[in-house]
XYZ file of C-alpha atoms in Angstrom:
687
model
C 86.858 65.596 58.518
C 87.352 69.266 57.644
C 84.617 71.587 56.426
C 85.091 74.234 53.761
C 83.456 77.626 53.379
C 82.792 79.410 50.102
C 81.304 82.909 50.000
C 80.509 84.840 46.828
C 79.572 88.494 47.223
C 80.324 91.962 45.966
C 83.246 94.031 47.205
C 81.974 96.447 49.840
C 83.329 99.883 50.598
C 81.993 101.511 53.751
C 79.684 103.774 51.729
C 78.319 100.912 49.680
C 77.782 98.725 52.745
C 75.886 101.505 54.534
C 73.668 101.998 51.514
C 72.874 98.281 51.447
C 72.613 97.459 55.149
C 72.724 100.743 57.079
C 69.941 102.011 59.282
C 67.248 104.187 57.769
C 67.011 106.191 60.996
C 68.054 109.747 60.122
C 67.012 111.238 63.451
C 69.654 113.578 64.833
C 71.395 112.915 68.105
C 69.758 115.903 69.827
C 66.275 114.677 68.852
C 67.047 111.185 70.154
C 68.333 112.691 73.407
C 65.142 114.729 73.822
C 63.051 111.616 73.229
C 65.057 109.673 75.844
C 64.706 112.437 78.410
C 60.990 112.740 77.683
C 60.597 108.995 78.184
C 62.517 109.104 81.461
C 60.538 112.067 82.773
C 57.145 110.631 81.851
C 55.204 109.912 85.040
C 52.758 107.037 85.395
C 51.766 104.509 88.035
C 53.668 101.784 86.220
C 56.808 103.948 85.924
C 56.660 104.817 89.623
C 56.359 101.154 90.616
C 59.253 100.257 88.320
C 61.384 103.038 89.842
C 60.451 101.921 93.369
C 61.485 98.314 92.645
C 64.744 99.466 91.095
C 65.703 101.808 93.917
C 64.327 99.711 96.816
C 65.078 96.140 95.680
C 63.337 94.517 98.665
C 60.028 95.268 96.929
C 61.321 93.293 93.964
C 62.694 90.136 95.625
C 60.506 89.826 98.749
C 57.219 89.056 96.873
C 59.107 86.284 95.012
C 60.651 84.857 98.169
C 60.529 81.031 98.318
C 59.678 80.568 101.965
C 60.018 76.788 102.277
C 63.222 76.598 100.253
C 65.151 79.620 101.515
C 63.997 80.476 105.053
C 66.082 77.835 106.836
C 69.320 78.795 105.068
C 68.709 82.507 105.626
C 67.925 81.917 109.300
C 71.004 79.795 110.008
C 73.296 82.020 107.924
C 71.943 85.216 109.485
C 72.203 83.941 113.068
C 75.745 82.643 112.454
C 76.899 85.978 111.033
C 75.126 87.861 113.832
C 77.023 85.875 116.457
C 80.293 86.695 114.671
C 79.369 90.390 114.396
C 79.367 90.813 118.169
C 83.055 90.165 118.894
C 84.166 91.446 115.492
C 82.229 94.699 115.845
C 83.771 95.425 119.237
C 87.219 94.405 117.976
C 87.097 96.600 114.880
C 85.933 99.514 117.031
C 89.389 99.373 118.626
C 90.899 99.730 115.155
C 88.734 102.808 114.640
C 89.977 104.209 117.985
C 86.461 104.435 119.452
C 84.654 102.586 122.236
C 83.503 98.996 121.498
C 79.802 99.873 121.770
C 80.060 101.920 118.563
C 81.240 98.803 116.746
C 77.998 97.082 117.793
C 75.975 100.021 116.482
C 77.879 99.800 113.175
C 77.079 96.073 113.049
C 73.345 96.810 113.328
C 72.184 99.867 111.370
C 74.050 99.298 108.056
C 72.896 95.649 108.009
C 69.229 96.660 108.237
C 69.559 99.405 105.622
C 71.469 97.218 103.145
C 68.716 94.607 103.386
C 66.308 97.178 101.889
C 68.552 98.810 99.277
C 71.306 96.312 98.386
C 71.369 93.952 95.397
C 73.963 91.454 96.700
C 72.083 88.428 98.050
C 75.091 86.982 99.852
C 76.748 90.226 100.979
C 77.212 90.790 104.690
C 77.821 94.411 105.646
C 79.167 95.895 108.845
C 82.611 96.619 110.234
C 85.595 95.878 107.991
C 89.199 95.811 109.213
C 90.762 97.915 106.432
C 88.054 100.606 106.490
C 88.214 100.687 110.298
C 91.992 101.056 110.200
C 91.806 103.948 107.716
C 89.084 105.646 109.761
C 91.128 105.136 112.930
C 94.072 106.937 111.317
C 91.843 109.963 110.687
C 90.511 109.862 114.253
C 94.034 109.650 115.710
C 95.191 112.612 113.625
C 92.382 114.884 114.826
C 91.911 113.520 118.368
C 95.232 111.962 119.513
C 95.257 109.488 122.393
C 96.527 110.990 125.672
C 99.052 108.802 127.448
C 97.425 109.158 130.864
C 93.659 109.367 131.351
C 91.279 107.917 133.910
C 88.670 105.944 131.963
C 85.953 106.860 134.490
C 86.632 110.604 134.516
C 84.392 113.198 132.771
C 87.327 114.067 130.526
C 87.325 110.504 129.207
C 83.640 110.695 128.266
C 84.229 113.979 126.446
C 87.268 112.468 124.724
C 85.207 109.479 123.471
C 82.473 111.857 122.273
C 85.032 113.817 120.250
C 86.391 110.638 118.701
C 83.052 109.183 117.656
C 82.086 112.635 116.385
C 85.024 112.505 113.954
C 84.392 108.859 112.996
C 80.682 109.460 112.346
C 81.582 112.584 110.331
C 83.763 110.362 108.120
C 80.784 107.993 107.714
C 78.461 110.885 106.839
C 80.834 112.416 104.288
C 81.524 108.973 102.813
C 77.789 108.386 102.424
C 77.297 111.792 100.806
C 80.123 111.074 98.341
C 78.528 107.732 97.424
C 75.111 109.332 96.941
C 76.641 112.001 94.690
C 78.410 109.268 92.713
C 75.087 107.450 92.401
C 73.404 110.614 91.127
C 76.130 110.957 88.492
C 76.017 107.195 87.721
C 79.709 106.776 88.551
C 79.559 103.167 89.648
C 82.097 102.293 86.957
C 84.826 104.169 88.881
C 85.324 101.118 91.083
C 86.938 99.431 88.071
C 89.986 101.670 88.519
C 90.746 99.586 91.602
C 91.688 96.440 89.723
C 91.795 93.001 91.329
C 95.608 93.054 91.837
C 95.331 96.472 93.503
C 92.498 95.425 95.828
C 94.211 92.178 96.840
C 97.622 93.767 97.358
C 96.087 96.674 99.248
C 94.058 94.492 101.640
C 97.015 92.148 102.155
C 99.345 95.042 103.010
C 96.696 96.700 105.187
C 96.514 93.436 107.161
C 100.119 94.067 108.256
C 99.144 97.547 109.479
C 96.210 96.054 111.416
C 98.428 93.391 113.002
C 101.116 95.864 114.060
C 98.525 98.285 115.438
C 97.142 95.505 117.672
C 100.498 94.487 119.130
C 100.302 97.078 121.896
C 96.920 95.755 123.072
C 98.150 92.156 122.922
C 101.257 93.049 124.972
C 99.491 95.369 127.398
C 101.426 98.467 126.342
C 99.966 101.984 126.515
C 101.459 103.623 123.425
C 100.309 106.462 121.146
C 99.165 105.361 117.703
C 101.383 106.565 114.864
C 99.915 107.950 111.649
C 101.298 109.270 108.381
C 104.146 107.906 106.272
C 106.271 105.039 107.654
C 103.681 104.592 110.428
C 104.110 100.794 110.445
C 107.842 101.043 111.140
C 107.352 103.785 113.712
C 104.835 101.618 115.525
C 107.133 98.585 115.391
C 110.028 100.642 116.748
C 107.847 101.969 119.555
C 106.694 98.449 120.494
C 110.249 97.075 120.446
C 111.451 99.970 122.586
C 108.751 99.331 125.198
C 108.954 95.526 125.282
C 110.422 95.561 128.821
C 107.140 97.138 130.014
C 104.996 94.281 128.672
C 102.086 93.288 130.913
C 102.692 89.560 131.334
C 99.058 88.857 132.195
C 97.822 90.400 128.937
C 100.564 88.627 126.988
C 99.425 85.306 128.498
C 95.782 86.080 127.640
C 96.830 86.862 124.049
C 98.826 83.658 123.681
C 95.975 81.526 125.016
C 93.449 83.249 122.732
C 95.688 82.794 119.684
C 96.248 79.146 120.613
C 92.465 78.656 120.565
C 91.413 80.925 117.708
C 93.996 79.942 115.072
C 93.462 76.137 115.127
C 89.663 76.355 115.339
C 89.536 78.854 112.469
C 91.720 76.504 110.455
C 89.282 73.657 111.199
C 86.387 75.870 110.104
C 88.156 76.605 106.830
C 89.336 73.093 106.013
C 86.109 71.311 106.926
C 83.584 73.946 105.905
C 82.010 71.522 103.431
C 81.230 69.119 106.280
C 80.178 71.684 108.922
C 76.585 72.940 108.727
C 77.727 76.130 110.448
C 81.267 77.153 111.455
C 82.260 76.787 115.098
C 81.540 80.207 116.728
C 84.945 80.311 118.358
C 85.095 84.139 118.583
C 81.942 84.551 120.665
C 82.867 81.534 122.829
C 86.291 83.079 123.458
C 84.685 86.404 124.380
C 82.253 84.771 126.812
C 84.908 82.611 128.488
C 87.450 85.451 128.702
C 84.844 87.795 130.199
C 83.910 85.189 132.798
C 87.520 84.486 133.758
C 88.365 88.190 133.973
C 85.317 88.847 136.176
C 85.939 85.865 138.449
C 89.656 86.624 138.854
C 89.381 90.445 138.974
C 92.154 90.643 136.384
C 91.654 94.361 135.829
C 92.445 95.310 139.406
C 94.885 92.488 140.206
C 97.061 92.593 137.095
C 96.092 96.003 135.680
C 94.823 94.594 132.372
C 92.807 96.854 130.091
C 89.125 95.907 129.829
C 86.285 97.110 127.613
C 84.456 98.854 130.436
C 80.916 100.151 130.474
C 78.735 99.200 127.497
C 75.401 101.030 127.671
C 72.235 99.053 127.010
C 69.615 100.269 124.577
C 69.479 102.224 121.343
C 71.710 105.250 120.767
C 69.966 108.587 120.553
C 70.404 110.404 117.220
C 73.382 112.741 117.278
C 74.781 115.128 114.689
C 78.320 114.196 113.551
C 81.065 116.775 113.930
C 80.504 118.672 110.672
C 83.288 121.161 111.414
C 85.853 118.428 110.657
C 84.753 118.059 107.009
C 87.627 120.167 105.579
C 90.181 118.120 107.552
C 88.797 114.687 106.705
C 87.805 115.231 103.057
C 90.941 113.771 101.444
C 91.083 110.703 103.669
C 87.343 110.124 103.311
C 87.600 109.942 99.525
C 90.129 107.115 99.871
C 87.970 105.354 102.505
C 84.935 105.663 100.229
C 86.674 104.160 97.218
C 88.167 101.307 99.236
C 84.885 100.441 100.942
C 82.904 100.613 97.721
C 85.461 98.685 95.653
C 85.664 95.859 98.208
C 81.864 95.744 98.530
C 81.228 95.605 94.789
C 84.028 93.085 94.225
C 82.583 90.748 96.876
C 79.053 91.185 95.543
C 80.182 90.385 91.977
C 82.155 87.301 93.057
C 79.153 85.695 94.749
C 76.713 86.912 92.089
C 78.781 85.161 89.406
C 79.026 82.057 91.568
C 75.261 81.808 92.093
C 74.089 83.054 88.712
C 72.499 86.449 89.358
C 73.533 90.030 88.656
C 74.213 93.029 90.861
C 73.978 96.692 89.892
C 77.071 98.767 90.788
C 75.174 102.064 90.779
C 72.468 100.658 93.057
C 75.236 99.421 95.369
C 76.421 103.030 95.550
C 72.940 104.055 96.666
C 72.715 101.201 99.198
C 76.075 101.871 100.857
C 75.564 105.630 100.567
C 72.254 105.461 102.442
C 73.716 102.989 104.961
C 76.638 105.262 105.845
C 74.627 108.493 105.765
C 71.776 107.317 108.003
C 74.042 105.300 110.327
C 76.304 108.294 110.931
C 73.469 110.003 112.875
C 73.438 107.027 115.268
C 77.148 107.267 116.177
C 78.366 104.698 113.633
C 81.681 104.761 111.809
C 82.057 103.841 108.075
C 80.856 100.388 107.073
C 81.195 98.183 104.009
C 80.855 94.570 102.944
C 83.181 92.316 104.928
C 85.270 89.426 103.652
C 84.985 87.014 106.580
C 81.264 87.370 107.343
C 80.274 87.293 103.656
C 82.181 84.049 103.209
C 80.558 82.574 106.338
C 77.082 83.716 105.271
C 77.408 81.967 101.921
C 78.913 78.776 103.370
C 76.251 78.648 106.117
C 73.499 78.485 103.491
C 72.278 82.080 103.154
C 70.156 82.686 100.041
C 68.897 86.278 100.090
C 69.210 89.649 101.799
C 66.632 88.453 104.369
C 69.516 86.867 106.282
C 70.381 90.422 107.327
C 67.163 90.503 109.375
C 68.316 87.607 111.546
C 71.829 89.079 111.796
C 70.453 92.393 113.032
C 68.145 90.608 115.529
C 71.157 88.946 117.187
C 72.991 92.264 117.456
C 69.801 93.972 118.682
C 69.437 91.482 121.544
C 73.025 92.187 122.567
C 72.450 95.933 122.389
C 69.274 95.828 124.469
C 70.071 93.107 126.995
C 73.509 91.472 126.931
C 75.900 94.333 126.132
C 76.615 95.443 129.741
C 77.719 91.878 130.597
C 80.885 92.381 128.508
C 82.179 94.998 130.970
C 85.139 92.815 132.054
C 86.114 91.644 128.535
C 89.912 92.158 128.128
C 90.854 94.293 125.139
C 93.689 91.848 124.424
C 91.012 89.296 123.419
C 89.534 91.748 120.903
C 93.014 92.441 119.519
C 93.539 88.697 118.977
C 90.166 88.476 117.203
C 91.270 91.343 114.960
C 94.522 89.630 114.028
C 93.030 86.179 113.407
C 90.246 87.662 111.243
C 92.913 88.684 108.709
C 93.717 85.103 107.691
C 92.170 85.442 104.214
C 94.076 88.649 103.541
C 97.438 87.121 104.444
C 96.712 84.075 102.276
C 96.446 86.300 99.200
C 100.210 85.891 98.815
C 99.382 82.468 97.384
C 98.042 84.190 94.246
C 101.444 85.621 93.319
C 102.932 82.584 91.456
C 99.819 82.277 89.286
C 99.749 86.036 88.712
C 103.399 85.934 87.582
C 102.579 83.136 85.160
C 99.541 84.906 83.694
C 100.673 88.544 83.565
C 104.007 90.025 84.595
C 102.525 93.528 84.522
C 99.700 92.650 86.946
C 102.316 91.000 89.151
C 104.284 94.268 89.201
C 101.100 96.210 90.030
C 100.509 93.841 92.976
C 104.081 94.171 94.280
C 104.270 97.980 93.877
C 100.914 98.465 95.610
C 101.836 96.125 98.466
C 105.232 97.727 99.051
C 103.777 101.249 98.862
C 101.068 100.481 101.421
C 103.461 98.696 103.796
C 106.383 101.127 103.528
C 104.486 104.427 103.298
C 100.938 104.250 104.623
C 97.492 102.994 103.639
C 96.156 106.089 101.843
C 99.318 107.099 100.008
C 100.117 103.488 99.104
C 96.691 103.017 97.553
C 97.100 106.201 95.496
C 100.518 105.040 94.260
C 99.078 101.646 93.325
C 96.258 103.212 91.298
C 98.607 105.645 89.534
C 101.108 102.886 88.752
C 98.337 100.647 87.399
C 97.058 103.419 85.142
C 100.599 104.165 83.967
C 101.012 100.534 82.893
C 97.859 100.879 80.798
C 99.107 104.124 79.238
C 102.524 102.619 78.510
C 100.913 99.617 76.850
C 98.832 101.852 74.589
C 101.868 103.988 73.802
C 103.915 100.988 72.713
C 101.242 98.924 71.009
C 102.606 96.607 68.339
C 102.580 97.485 64.643
C 102.688 94.480 62.290
C 102.747 93.595 58.609
C 99.926 91.241 57.664
C 100.155 88.383 55.215
C 97.450 86.311 53.593
C 96.905 82.613 54.244
C 96.813 80.830 50.877
C 93.363 80.506 49.276
C 91.624 82.206 52.207
C 90.462 85.647 53.217
C 92.413 85.342 56.503
C 95.263 87.793 57.213
C 97.708 87.350 60.073
C 101.000 88.993 61.234
C 103.940 87.636 59.258
C 106.260 87.449 62.281
C 103.999 84.822 63.863
C 102.795 83.072 60.706
C 105.681 82.239 58.394
C 103.487 80.391 55.864
C 101.378 83.461 55.155
C 102.567 85.618 52.270
C 102.508 89.310 51.448
C 100.124 90.346 48.695
C 102.300 91.595 45.792
C 102.373 95.380 45.575
C 100.322 95.838 48.761
C 101.696 96.518 52.231
C 99.020 95.576 54.791
C 99.670 97.096 58.206
C 97.809 96.761 61.508
C 98.208 98.703 64.749
C 97.035 97.058 67.976
C 95.899 100.042 69.976
C 94.320 103.497 69.933
C 96.002 106.335 68.067
C 96.084 109.470 70.204
C 98.386 112.291 71.267
C 100.309 109.997 73.629
C 101.486 107.517 70.996
C 101.194 109.390 67.691
C 104.970 109.786 67.350
C 105.564 106.075 67.987
C 102.829 105.167 65.497
C 104.394 107.409 62.868
C 107.886 105.980 63.467
C 106.623 102.406 63.132
C 104.650 103.131 59.987
C 107.550 105.024 58.400
C 109.925 102.193 59.249
C 107.685 99.510 57.758
C 106.945 101.571 54.633
C 110.446 102.943 54.212
C 109.173 106.532 54.228
C 112.379 108.050 55.565
C 112.782 111.856 55.590
C 115.613 111.529 53.067
C 113.395 109.606 50.649
C 110.572 112.114 51.018
C 112.952 115.016 50.415
C 114.395 113.390 47.266
C 110.915 112.793 45.887
C 109.845 116.321 46.764
C 112.941 117.728 45.065
C 112.321 115.637 41.948
C 108.674 116.722 41.832
C 109.575 120.397 42.085
C 112.212 120.003 39.357
C 109.633 118.341 37.107
C 107.091 121.125 37.707
C 109.731 123.781 37.027
C 110.779 122.222 33.691
C 107.174 121.834 32.596
C 106.470 125.454 33.471
C 109.566 126.697 31.585
C 108.708 124.557 28.562
C 105.168 125.918 28.534
C 106.401 129.510 28.711
C 108.743 128.927 25.767
C 106.095 127.058 23.833
C 108.416 124.072 23.517
C 107.431 120.452 24.069
C 108.647 118.968 27.366
C 111.358 116.585 26.213
C 112.510 115.813 29.730
C 109.078 114.764 30.966
C 109.458 111.148 29.997
C 112.869 110.857 31.648
C 111.571 112.386 34.857
C 108.559 110.101 34.797
C 110.894 107.151 34.336
C 112.761 108.307 37.439
C 109.565 108.082 39.543
C 108.732 104.652 38.155
C 112.216 103.314 38.852
C 112.155 104.649 42.408
C 108.717 103.166 42.997
C 109.761 99.782 41.622
C 112.576 99.566 44.174
C 110.067 99.240 47.028
C 107.520 97.427 44.814
C 104.702 98.900 46.937
C 101.926 100.646 45.073
C 99.335 100.584 47.865
C 99.268 100.729 51.666
C 96.306 99.127 53.418
C 95.841 99.942 57.113
C 93.744 97.450 59.077
C 91.964 99.532 61.760
C 90.184 96.616 63.453
C 92.320 97.012 66.615
C 92.194 100.825 66.649
C 89.633 101.443 69.403
C 89.654 105.234 69.163
C 91.402 108.144 67.474
C 91.720 111.692 68.790
C 92.355 114.912 66.844
C 96.137 114.439 66.918
C 95.769 110.882 65.611
C 93.395 111.991 62.849
C 95.838 114.695 61.719
C 98.581 112.076 61.668
C 96.472 109.964 59.295
C 96.136 112.990 57.031
C 99.890 113.614 57.100
C 100.592 109.965 56.289
C 98.240 110.094 53.308
C 100.070 113.171 52.033
C 103.482 111.515 52.470
C 102.344 108.351 50.707
C 100.917 110.321 47.803
C 104.244 112.098 47.435
C 105.951 108.787 46.694
C 103.135 107.524 44.476
C 101.553 105.124 46.987
C 97.777 104.992 47.469
C 96.352 104.604 50.978
C 93.407 102.349 51.850
C 91.625 101.726 55.153
C 89.665 98.679 56.349
C 87.695 97.553 59.413
C 87.190 101.057 60.819
C 84.641 101.240 63.611
C 81.986 103.938 63.475
C 83.564 106.332 65.979
C 87.014 106.141 64.358
C 85.553 106.669 60.893
C 83.483 109.618 62.086
C 86.517 111.385 63.605
C 88.679 110.734 60.534
C 85.951 112.082 58.261
C 85.313 115.145 60.445
C 89.042 115.967 60.555
C 89.151 116.397 56.756
C 90.897 113.156 55.814
C 88.581 112.704 52.843
C 90.095 115.767 51.138
C 93.384 113.854 50.951
C 91.957 110.392 50.374
C 89.361 108.857 48.105
C 86.249 107.951 50.181
C 85.914 104.840 48.000
C 89.234 103.584 49.439
C 87.662 102.726 52.816
C 86.503 99.103 52.923
C 84.508 96.866 55.235
C 87.197 94.158 55.459
C 90.854 93.732 54.565
C 89.973 91.159 51.914
C 87.556 93.557 50.206
C 90.324 96.118 49.949
C 92.863 93.578 48.637
C 90.455 92.333 45.958
C 89.712 95.899 44.876
C 93.437 96.788 44.653
C 94.185 93.674 42.603
C 91.305 94.445 40.242
C 92.649 97.963 39.754
C 96.108 96.575 38.943
C 94.679 94.133 36.406
C 92.839 96.875 34.496
C 94.419 97.901 31.130
C 96.369 101.173 31.346
C 94.461 104.273 30.295
C 95.850 107.356 28.549
C 95.767 109.516 31.667
C 98.388 111.792 33.107
C 99.602 111.220 36.661
C 99.431 114.349 38.802
C 101.756 114.512 41.814
C 100.461 116.467 44.779
């Protein structure tokens, strides 16, 4: 059974519709702005409490905490993530080219701070492989690794201090950038890192992480390469030094991989049936440390171990501020990557569990986390893929899980840390590589991406190739630029179509896709599916001229005929003789106009999102050209901003304001009514 709709109403122009339904508010924009600012600056106890809850969300969610329902899930989830943070923090410290203890610090301070300021209930912050890798590249550039150094010498301690000074300076500058972005409310900038860019970037960065860990897994002492083509340089260096592989460290790596990979696969496949994932990383660390201690592997087989891990809290220390000019460019990239990944993760789990996060507040949370943590010898932190996934699957409900995570790390820092003295670095390298499983699996998205959008597929491939072939920072920049260029190209070549009417309806659709729709006699209805600005104005004009037949030759012939008509009228007036040629010239215009059979052009602006000055001037020029050939121009479905710019640019001096309508059907009905009116004894004036 089909339903029918019948609507009877007056024809509405924009002016008439505003008079009938427009707002009565005549307050100017400056007055409204002053009122808004006055309201924001008004101080009261209620406003202060509201601001406190907004900026420190723990005061908002903690009083509403459902103790009996949520505490068990938060406890189990927090403890599980805390256990994972211990080996992962030490492992990612190697990526950052600093001592493992600084990875434990970075797994503690940001977690506590995010619990107070973050809005993501299921977000786990701490060390993240990609951010650590990018920070490590900066550290290696400024403080390169010497090939020979005694780890117990005073020079080694000074060397480590220089490195963590650079890494903490990156964290401090990153935090300052985020706080400035929060002050300017620039949380929306993360949207420029689209989902294909983020996934391709993290997937390609996983290859850099894997290659950078090969030397530790093989027991090679090689300098870390940075800059363009660093991945291939590192691979070449590893291949060249393969004969020097430490067989003991290679065996340790193979055994660790043989344990870690299958157990992680079990955790992933049976996560619905496991209350908590098997803590294979911490078990591997404990067993490997015990075996290395019992067998004296460091002295017998010359394997590289973690070494001394001091117990207790770090004393506050000022980062190396003198490196700011050298690290500024790289830090901007690290900031955007860390923030984009953090917000993306927070949004994914917020959508899944039915709550909202605030991107600008996330800027404040991560900005404070990085800024404060940098004074306690921490390197940049962000939300992490693996631990966030584990926290959610282990039953975490709120940010309170971060308290239990930080307690586990705190116990290690205060009591257990020195026991990891004999932990082989090859074990940490294996943990690094196996933690990248999710990033490598993102290749599985490519077939679906190809099916949905070929352009997004190209963005993914270009970003991935750029990051792998060049390097992490430059590849990310190329991916962003390429993605933005695809958007610009799509707006430059937006489609221009002729609309036809579906019989006995007010529905208008493109004729190329709807063969049963018909053109309204005497009216050419055009639509343009994009903005009209300086970048595509020439293409828009070409398309419109092609569809209307307004070729330069036709315009010149009409202009020549008009000038000839004016000249004959002027000569006849000067002689005082009646214009006998007027009727023949007028017949010429009518015959030319009847060839195209178009008396009116109606432009549907419903898909025109914005117009700049160049686009507005183009509208004016088109009106002038159409008037030259005796065709009236009408507009419909203009949004407020487009209409305001067109009006301000002076279009109304070339076009009747009553020719702008609320809908296409209003305009068509008006044009048909005008055609049906009896002819009046008026003289047509060509301008």
